[in-house]
Amino acid sequence: MTQVQQSLEDKIQASGGALSMLRASNDSTVIFPGIPPEFTNWRDEQAAWHHSVVLFEQSYHMTELHIRGGDAVKFVSQFATNDLSNLTPMRAKQLIMVDPSGHLISDAIIFRESDDFLRVVGPPTASNWLQFNAENTDLSIEVARNDNMIVPRPSRDVFRFQLQGPSALDLMRAVVDGDLPDIKFFRIGEFNIAGHTVRALRHGMAGRPGFEIYGPWEVQAEVRSKIEDIGKQFDLRKAGSVTYPTAAQESGWMPRPFPSIFYGEGMRAFREWLPAKSFEGTCSLGGSFVTDDMSQYLVEPNELGYGPMVHFDHDFVGRDALLARKDDEHRVKVTLEWNNDDVFDVMKRSVGSARPRTKFIALPIPMYATFEYDQVLLGDRLIGISQWCTYSSNAGSVLSTALIDRDDIEMGREVTLLWGEPDSQRRTVEDHDLVGIRAKIAPVPYFDKAIKRD
């Protein structure tokens, strides 16, 4: 007898709703498999992307969807808010996708490797959404999935490394066989390292040059070895799994906004297609911001700074909803710089035998849920939510990326972040009292301020 696989929608209904399911999940934060937490120590690994060069291992944690066929670009354009008409071969773009109501499903990076081959790289939700729609299209495409390695397996399609920092360009020039081609921003170049043909996407973080190198899985050891050997001349540091997620903080990218796939009847068919044991079915929602109105967790492209990238001159899922609201007032993405005295006090009160205790702040990653939403208050008034948070050795403090009501934003203004999870249902969260942590509003990306100050 064949057992019917439980869908995400089945699990949601059995849990009494999506929010109940997510708040009861014991999944903590994002897992970065395949590498140790630290290669040296996370403080110096963080410093490397400011002062020398860091190697990020990206071979294991990202999901890829390969889309082939003459209609590949036409297919993805139906779901891309941004314009793909100029996505010529050997170029890449950030891919931003929304649901029919205009709320963010996911972003990813789309590589056009050739006329008829697209590679979508990023979180599982992006690949899941496109794969679901590919199974219901009449366009001339074929899709193949290349899952991340959170569940270990021997190999995958390509390895992927990123070199980032002020010495990245010099290291790249030294490590390639022959001359490094001139690769423009978000273009792809092809060259040889250690006798093997590889490609690299040129991009940067907070004004620092960077290269994302990828090539056949079976040659990665030789390519990595040459980079590491020559990298000694440039004080190369390898970033461990606790260092890697902190890099997003300084660049201002919000890696884990709440995806709209849980919301509304418009996404029900997708939830019925997704397995209960998918990423979406096992992730968690946590933090001090608690409401039964799921719409309050959703975000739109303009809130994340993607508004200028939305292209209304082509038809895509969610276009009409975004067009109707394009001139509406919206929240603005900022950085919050947490007060060190308050952070250290919370850490002190979270350990030992004294009760009541506070929610522990782990460094460099305080987050304890897949989607973490904490209240940001001005006095007693809620003015926004704080999301992705990590400690930055370069800043000397915990930073978080927040969405704040526009009228309340004033650089340097002190606000209060409410830390903790009231009445938590999760065994991974200890009993604790909620506590306020002072924080100052700062720019996104954060180090625009530091560069000017220097």
mmCIF file with all atom_site columns, C-alpha atoms in Angstrom, residues 188-333:
data_model
loop_
_atom_site.group_PDB
_atom_site.id
_atom_site.type_symbol
_atom_site.label_atom_id
_atom_site.label_alt_id
_atom_site.label_comp_id
_atom_site.label_asym_id
_atom_site.label_entity_id
_atom_site.label_seq_id
_atom_site.pdbx_PDB_ins_code
_atom_site.Cartn_x
_atom_site.Cartn_y
_atom_site.Cartn_z
_atom_site.occupancy
_atom_site.B_iso_or_equiv
_atom_site.pdbx_formal_charge
_atom_site.auth_seq_id
_atom_site.auth_comp_id
_atom_site.auth_asym_id
_atom_site.auth_atom_id
_atom_site.pdbx_PDB_model_num
ATOM 1   C CA . ILE A 1 188 ? 30.467 36.375 -15.053 1.00 0.00 ? 188 ILE A CA 1
ATOM 2   C CA . GLY A 1 189 ? 34.016 35.696 -16.204 1.00 0.00 ? 189 GLY A CA 1
ATOM 3   C CA . GLU A 1 190 ? 35.692 32.441 -17.228 1.00 0.00 ? 190 GLU A CA 1
ATOM 4   C CA . PHE A 1 191 ? 39.354 31.587 -16.588 1.00 0.00 ? 191 PHE A CA 1
ATOM 5   C CA . ASN A 1 192 ? 41.603 28.838 -15.252 1.00 0.00 ? 192 ASN A CA 1
ATOM 6   C CA . ILE A 1 193 ? 42.848 28.121 -11.730 1.00 0.00 ? 193 ILE A CA 1
ATOM 7   C CA . ALA A 1 194 ? 45.239 25.212 -11.125 1.00 0.00 ? 194 ALA A CA 1
ATOM 8   C CA . GLY A 1 195 ? 44.671 24.139 -14.727 1.00 0.00 ? 195 GLY A CA 1
ATOM 9   C CA . HIS A 1 196 ? 40.892 23.896 -14.365 1.00 0.00 ? 196 HIS A CA 1
ATOM 10  C CA . THR A 1 197 ? 38.279 26.067 -16.071 1.00 0.00 ? 197 THR A CA 1
ATOM 11  C CA . VAL A 1 198 ? 36.118 27.915 -13.566 1.00 0.00 ? 198 VAL A CA 1
ATOM 12  C CA . ARG A 1 199 ? 33.775 30.888 -13.602 1.00 0.00 ? 199 ARG A CA 1
ATOM 13  C CA . ALA A 1 200 ? 33.316 33.804 -11.228 1.00 0.00 ? 200 ALA A CA 1
ATOM 14  C CA . LEU A 1 201 ? 30.568 36.303 -10.556 1.00 0.00 ? 201 LEU A CA 1
ATOM 15  C CA . ARG A 1 202 ? 31.869 39.764 -9.692  1.00 0.00 ? 202 ARG A CA 1
ATOM 16  C CA . HIS A 1 203 ? 30.059 41.447 -6.838  1.00 0.00 ? 203 HIS A CA 1
ATOM 17  C CA . GLY A 1 204 ? 30.843 43.155 -3.575  1.00 0.00 ? 204 GLY A CA 1
ATOM 18  C CA . MET A 1 205 ? 29.738 43.749 -0.008  1.00 0.00 ? 205 MET A CA 1
ATOM 19  C CA . ALA A 1 206 ? 29.565 47.213 1.590   1.00 0.00 ? 206 ALA A CA 1
ATOM 20  C CA . GLY A 1 207 ? 31.922 48.638 -1.028  1.00 0.00 ? 207 GLY A CA 1
ATOM 21  C CA . ARG A 1 208 ? 34.464 45.789 -0.868  1.00 0.00 ? 208 ARG A CA 1
ATOM 22  C CA . PRO A 1 209 ? 35.414 43.896 -4.041  1.00 0.00 ? 209 PRO A CA 1
ATOM 23  C CA . GLY A 1 210 ? 34.347 40.277 -4.260  1.00 0.00 ? 210 GLY A CA 1
ATOM 24  C CA . PHE A 1 211 ? 34.348 37.258 -6.546  1.00 0.00 ? 211 PHE A CA 1
ATOM 25  C CA . GLU A 1 212 ? 32.093 34.207 -6.326  1.00 0.00 ? 212 GLU A CA 1
ATOM 26  C CA . ILE A 1 213 ? 34.065 31.373 -7.937  1.00 0.00 ? 213 ILE A CA 1
ATOM 27  C CA . TYR A 1 214 ? 32.398 28.165 -9.076  1.00 0.00 ? 214 TYR A CA 1
ATOM 28  C CA . GLY A 1 215 ? 33.335 25.135 -11.123 1.00 0.00 ? 215 GLY A CA 1
ATOM 29  C CA . PRO A 1 216 ? 33.011 21.337 -11.396 1.00 0.00 ? 216 PRO A CA 1
ATOM 30  C CA . TRP A 1 217 ? 32.658 19.681 -8.006  1.00 0.00 ? 217 TRP A CA 1
ATOM 31  C CA . GLU A 1 218 ? 35.440 17.185 -8.656  1.00 0.00 ? 218 GLU A CA 1
ATOM 32  C CA . VAL A 1 219 ? 38.165 19.861 -9.085  1.00 0.00 ? 219 VAL A CA 1
ATOM 33  C CA . GLN A 1 220 ? 37.393 21.897 -5.989  1.00 0.00 ? 220 GLN A CA 1
ATOM 34  C CA . ALA A 1 221 ? 40.231 20.489 -3.859  1.00 0.00 ? 221 ALA A CA 1
ATOM 35  C CA . GLU A 1 222 ? 42.893 21.600 -6.355  1.00 0.00 ? 222 GLU A CA 1
ATOM 36  C CA . VAL A 1 223 ? 41.302 25.025 -6.860  1.00 0.00 ? 223 VAL A CA 1
ATOM 37  C CA . ARG A 1 224 ? 40.870 25.588 -3.131  1.00 0.00 ? 224 ARG A CA 1
ATOM 38  C CA . SER A 1 225 ? 44.432 24.461 -2.420  1.00 0.00 ? 225 SER A CA 1
ATOM 39  C CA . LYS A 1 226 ? 45.909 26.962 -4.861  1.00 0.00 ? 226 LYS A CA 1
ATOM 40  C CA . ILE A 1 227 ? 43.774 29.799 -3.452  1.00 0.00 ? 227 ILE A CA 1
ATOM 41  C CA . GLU A 1 228 ? 44.787 28.940 0.098   1.00 0.00 ? 228 GLU A CA 1
ATOM 42  C CA . ASP A 1 229 ? 48.485 28.577 -0.742  1.00 0.00 ? 229 ASP A CA 1
ATOM 43  C CA . ILE A 1 230 ? 48.750 31.912 -2.558  1.00 0.00 ? 230 ILE A CA 1
ATOM 44  C CA . GLY A 1 231 ? 46.315 33.466 -0.087  1.00 0.00 ? 231 GLY A CA 1
ATOM 45  C CA . LYS A 1 232 ? 48.922 33.258 2.660   1.00 0.00 ? 232 LYS A CA 1
ATOM 46  C CA . GLN A 1 233 ? 50.661 36.205 0.992   1.00 0.00 ? 233 GLN A CA 1
ATOM 47  C CA . PHE A 1 234 ? 47.458 38.257 1.425   1.00 0.00 ? 234 PHE A CA 1
ATOM 48  C CA . ASP A 1 235 ? 46.561 37.187 4.982   1.00 0.00 ? 235 ASP A CA 1
ATOM 49  C CA . LEU A 1 236 ? 43.640 35.103 3.713   1.00 0.00 ? 236 LEU A CA 1
ATOM 50  C CA . ARG A 1 237 ? 41.223 33.844 6.356   1.00 0.00 ? 237 ARG A CA 1
ATOM 51  C CA . LYS A 1 238 ? 38.650 31.109 5.821   1.00 0.00 ? 238 LYS A CA 1
ATOM 52  C CA . ALA A 1 239 ? 35.247 31.841 7.350   1.00 0.00 ? 239 ALA A CA 1
ATOM 53  C CA . GLY A 1 240 ? 33.544 29.182 9.450   1.00 0.00 ? 240 GLY A CA 1
ATOM 54  C CA . SER A 1 241 ? 29.846 28.439 9.674   1.00 0.00 ? 241 SER A CA 1
ATOM 55  C CA . VAL A 1 242 ? 29.234 30.899 12.539  1.00 0.00 ? 242 VAL A CA 1
ATOM 56  C CA . THR A 1 243 ? 31.144 33.637 10.720  1.00 0.00 ? 243 THR A CA 1
ATOM 57  C CA . TYR A 1 244 ? 29.462 33.315 7.327   1.00 0.00 ? 244 TYR A CA 1
ATOM 58  C CA . PRO A 1 245 ? 25.934 34.480 8.308   1.00 0.00 ? 245 PRO A CA 1
ATOM 59  C CA . THR A 1 246 ? 27.337 37.568 10.018  1.00 0.00 ? 246 THR A CA 1
ATOM 60  C CA . ALA A 1 247 ? 28.577 38.956 6.688   1.00 0.00 ? 247 ALA A CA 1
ATOM 61  C CA . ALA A 1 248 ? 25.047 39.824 5.589   1.00 0.00 ? 248 ALA A CA 1
ATOM 62  C CA . GLN A 1 249 ? 24.672 42.155 8.564   1.00 0.00 ? 249 GLN A CA 1
ATOM 63  C CA . GLU A 1 250 ? 27.196 44.746 7.491   1.00 0.00 ? 250 GLU A CA 1
ATOM 64  C CA . SER A 1 251 ? 25.960 44.746 3.883   1.00 0.00 ? 251 SER A CA 1
ATOM 65  C CA . GLY A 1 252 ? 22.365 45.359 4.963   1.00 0.00 ? 252 GLY A CA 1
ATOM 66  C CA . TRP A 1 253 ? 20.882 42.389 3.120   1.00 0.00 ? 253 TRP A CA 1
ATOM 67  C CA . MET A 1 254 ? 17.993 40.770 5.039   1.00 0.00 ? 254 MET A CA 1
ATOM 68  C CA . PRO A 1 255 ? 18.444 37.030 4.447   1.00 0.00 ? 255 PRO A CA 1
ATOM 69  C CA . ARG A 1 256 ? 15.350 35.669 6.182   1.00 0.00 ? 256 ARG A CA 1
ATOM 70  C CA . PRO A 1 257 ? 12.238 37.860 5.916   1.00 0.00 ? 257 PRO A CA 1
ATOM 71  C CA . PHE A 1 258 ? 9.027  35.955 6.587   1.00 0.00 ? 258 PHE A CA 1
ATOM 72  C CA . PRO A 1 259 ? 7.973  34.358 3.256   1.00 0.00 ? 259 PRO A CA 1
ATOM 73  C CA . SER A 1 260 ? 4.421  35.003 2.086   1.00 0.00 ? 260 SER A CA 1
ATOM 74  C CA . ILE A 1 261 ? 3.878  31.369 1.100   1.00 0.00 ? 261 ILE A CA 1
ATOM 75  C CA . PHE A 1 262 ? 2.056  30.753 4.399   1.00 0.00 ? 262 PHE A CA 1
ATOM 76  C CA . TYR A 1 263 ? -0.453 33.545 3.743   1.00 0.00 ? 263 TYR A CA 1
ATOM 77  C CA . GLY A 1 264 ? -3.783 33.444 1.950   1.00 0.00 ? 264 GLY A CA 1
ATOM 78  C CA . GLU A 1 265 ? -5.675 31.255 -0.465  1.00 0.00 ? 265 GLU A CA 1
ATOM 79  C CA . GLY A 1 266 ? -3.562 32.479 -3.377  1.00 0.00 ? 266 GLY A CA 1
ATOM 80  C CA . MET A 1 267 ? -0.658 30.326 -2.159  1.00 0.00 ? 267 MET A CA 1
ATOM 81  C CA . ARG A 1 268 ? -2.689 27.280 -1.069  1.00 0.00 ? 268 ARG A CA 1
ATOM 82  C CA . ALA A 1 269 ? -1.856 25.211 -4.183  1.00 0.00 ? 269 ALA A CA 1
ATOM 83  C CA . PHE A 1 270 ? 1.840  25.769 -3.547  1.00 0.00 ? 270 PHE A CA 1
ATOM 84  C CA . ARG A 1 271 ? 1.458  24.701 0.089   1.00 0.00 ? 271 ARG A CA 1
ATOM 85  C CA . GLU A 1 272 ? -0.406 21.589 -1.055  1.00 0.00 ? 272 GLU A CA 1
ATOM 86  C CA . TRP A 1 273 ? 2.513  20.790 -3.388  1.00 0.00 ? 273 TRP A CA 1
ATOM 87  C CA . LEU A 1 274 ? 5.233  21.321 -0.763  1.00 0.00 ? 274 LEU A CA 1
ATOM 88  C CA . PRO A 1 275 ? 6.027  18.333 1.471   1.00 0.00 ? 275 PRO A CA 1
ATOM 89  C CA . ALA A 1 276 ? 5.498  18.708 5.212   1.00 0.00 ? 276 ALA A CA 1
ATOM 90  C CA . LYS A 1 277 ? 9.210  17.958 5.674   1.00 0.00 ? 277 LYS A CA 1
ATOM 91  C CA . SER A 1 278 ? 10.313 20.740 3.328   1.00 0.00 ? 278 SER A CA 1
ATOM 92  C CA . PHE A 1 279 ? 12.324 23.701 4.576   1.00 0.00 ? 279 PHE A CA 1
ATOM 93  C CA . GLU A 1 280 ? 9.093  25.667 4.881   1.00 0.00 ? 280 GLU A CA 1
ATOM 94  C CA . GLY A 1 281 ? 7.500  22.875 6.913   1.00 0.00 ? 281 GLY A CA 1
ATOM 95  C CA . THR A 1 282 ? 10.286 22.689 9.476   1.00 0.00 ? 282 THR A CA 1
ATOM 96  C CA . CYS A 1 283 ? 11.277 26.328 10.027  1.00 0.00 ? 283 CYS A CA 1
ATOM 97  C CA . SER A 1 284 ? 10.308 28.411 13.060  1.00 0.00 ? 284 SER A CA 1
ATOM 98  C CA . LEU A 1 285 ? 9.005  31.842 14.007  1.00 0.00 ? 285 LEU A CA 1
ATOM 99  C CA . GLY A 1 286 ? 10.285 33.517 17.162  1.00 0.00 ? 286 GLY A CA 1
ATOM 100 C CA . GLY A 1 287 ? 10.952 36.762 18.963  1.00 0.00 ? 287 GLY A CA 1
ATOM 101 C CA . SER A 1 288 ? 9.061  39.332 20.970  1.00 0.00 ? 288 SER A CA 1
ATOM 102 C CA . PHE A 1 289 ? 6.768  40.487 18.149  1.00 0.00 ? 289 PHE A CA 1
ATOM 103 C CA . VAL A 1 290 ? 3.703  38.253 18.473  1.00 0.00 ? 290 VAL A CA 1
ATOM 104 C CA . THR A 1 291 ? 0.434  38.752 16.630  1.00 0.00 ? 291 THR A CA 1
ATOM 105 C CA . ASP A 1 292 ? -2.275 36.517 15.214  1.00 0.00 ? 292 ASP A CA 1
ATOM 106 C CA . ASP A 1 293 ? -2.468 38.750 12.118  1.00 0.00 ? 293 ASP A CA 1
ATOM 107 C CA . MET A 1 294 ? -0.067 37.021 9.745   1.00 0.00 ? 294 MET A CA 1
ATOM 108 C CA . SER A 1 295 ? -0.061 39.988 7.368   1.00 0.00 ? 295 SER A CA 1
ATOM 109 C CA . GLN A 1 296 ? 1.980  41.900 9.967   1.00 0.00 ? 296 GLN A CA 1
ATOM 110 C CA . TYR A 1 297 ? 4.940  39.567 9.338   1.00 0.00 ? 297 TYR A CA 1
ATOM 111 C CA . LEU A 1 298 ? 4.929  40.033 5.569   1.00 0.00 ? 298 LEU A CA 1
ATOM 112 C CA . VAL A 1 299 ? 7.284  42.369 3.717   1.00 0.00 ? 299 VAL A CA 1
ATOM 113 C CA . GLU A 1 300 ? 7.234  44.054 0.317   1.00 0.00 ? 300 GLU A CA 1
ATOM 114 C CA . PRO A 1 301 ? 10.145 44.702 -2.061  1.00 0.00 ? 301 PRO A CA 1
ATOM 115 C CA . ASN A 1 302 ? 10.171 48.471 -1.448  1.00 0.00 ? 302 ASN A CA 1
ATOM 116 C CA . GLU A 1 303 ? 10.616 47.937 2.310   1.00 0.00 ? 303 GLU A CA 1
ATOM 117 C CA . LEU A 1 304 ? 13.802 45.964 1.667   1.00 0.00 ? 304 LEU A CA 1
ATOM 118 C CA . GLY A 1 305 ? 15.220 48.570 -0.720  1.00 0.00 ? 305 GLY A CA 1
ATOM 119 C CA . TYR A 1 306 ? 14.205 46.661 -3.857  1.00 0.00 ? 306 TYR A CA 1
ATOM 120 C CA . GLY A 1 307 ? 11.615 49.200 -5.004  1.00 0.00 ? 307 GLY A CA 1
ATOM 121 C CA . PRO A 1 308 ? 13.791 50.734 -7.756  1.00 0.00 ? 308 PRO A CA 1
ATOM 122 C CA . MET A 1 309 ? 14.398 47.253 -9.154  1.00 0.00 ? 309 MET A CA 1
ATOM 123 C CA . VAL A 1 310 ? 10.689 46.508 -9.677  1.00 0.00 ? 310 VAL A CA 1
ATOM 124 C CA . HIS A 1 311 ? 9.899  46.743 -13.396 1.00 0.00 ? 311 HIS A CA 1
ATOM 125 C CA . PHE A 1 312 ? 6.246  47.290 -14.246 1.00 0.00 ? 312 PHE A CA 1
ATOM 126 C CA . ASP A 1 313 ? 6.685  47.121 -18.024 1.00 0.00 ? 313 ASP A CA 1
ATOM 127 C CA . HIS A 1 314 ? 6.294  43.355 -18.064 1.00 0.00 ? 314 HIS A CA 1
ATOM 128 C CA . ASP A 1 315 ? 3.661  41.050 -16.612 1.00 0.00 ? 315 ASP A CA 1
ATOM 129 C CA . PHE A 1 316 ? 4.567  39.063 -13.492 1.00 0.00 ? 316 PHE A CA 1
ATOM 130 C CA . VAL A 1 317 ? 2.824  37.481 -10.521 1.00 0.00 ? 317 VAL A CA 1
ATOM 131 C CA . GLY A 1 318 ? 1.977  40.276 -8.063  1.00 0.00 ? 318 GLY A CA 1
ATOM 132 C CA . ARG A 1 319 ? 2.402  43.130 -10.567 1.00 0.00 ? 319 ARG A CA 1
ATOM 133 C CA . ASP A 1 320 ? -1.064 44.607 -10.155 1.00 0.00 ? 320 ASP A CA 1
ATOM 134 C CA . ALA A 1 321 ? -0.862 44.559 -6.359  1.00 0.00 ? 321 ALA A CA 1
ATOM 135 C CA . LEU A 1 322 ? 2.548  46.255 -6.315  1.00 0.00 ? 322 LEU A CA 1
ATOM 136 C CA . LEU A 1 323 ? 1.485  48.822 -8.908  1.00 0.00 ? 323 LEU A CA 1
ATOM 137 C CA . ALA A 1 324 ? -1.585 49.755 -6.847  1.00 0.00 ? 324 ALA A CA 1
ATOM 138 C CA . ARG A 1 325 ? 0.610  50.384 -3.786  1.00 0.00 ? 325 ARG A CA 1
ATOM 139 C CA . LYS A 1 326 ? 3.756  51.762 -5.368  1.00 0.00 ? 326 LYS A CA 1
ATOM 140 C CA . ASP A 1 327 ? 3.255  55.269 -3.972  1.00 0.00 ? 327 ASP A CA 1
ATOM 141 C CA . ASP A 1 328 ? 2.065  54.145 -0.527  1.00 0.00 ? 328 ASP A CA 1
ATOM 142 C CA . GLU A 1 329 ? 4.027  54.991 2.604   1.00 0.00 ? 329 GLU A CA 1
ATOM 143 C CA . HIS A 1 330 ? 6.110  52.027 3.709   1.00 0.00 ? 330 HIS A CA 1
ATOM 144 C CA . ARG A 1 331 ? 8.587  51.003 6.367   1.00 0.00 ? 331 ARG A CA 1
ATOM 145 C CA . VAL A 1 332 ? 12.275 51.637 5.777   1.00 0.00 ? 332 VAL A CA 1
ATOM 146 C CA . LYS A 1 333 ? 15.186 49.269 6.332   1.00 0.00 ? 333 LYS A CA 1
#
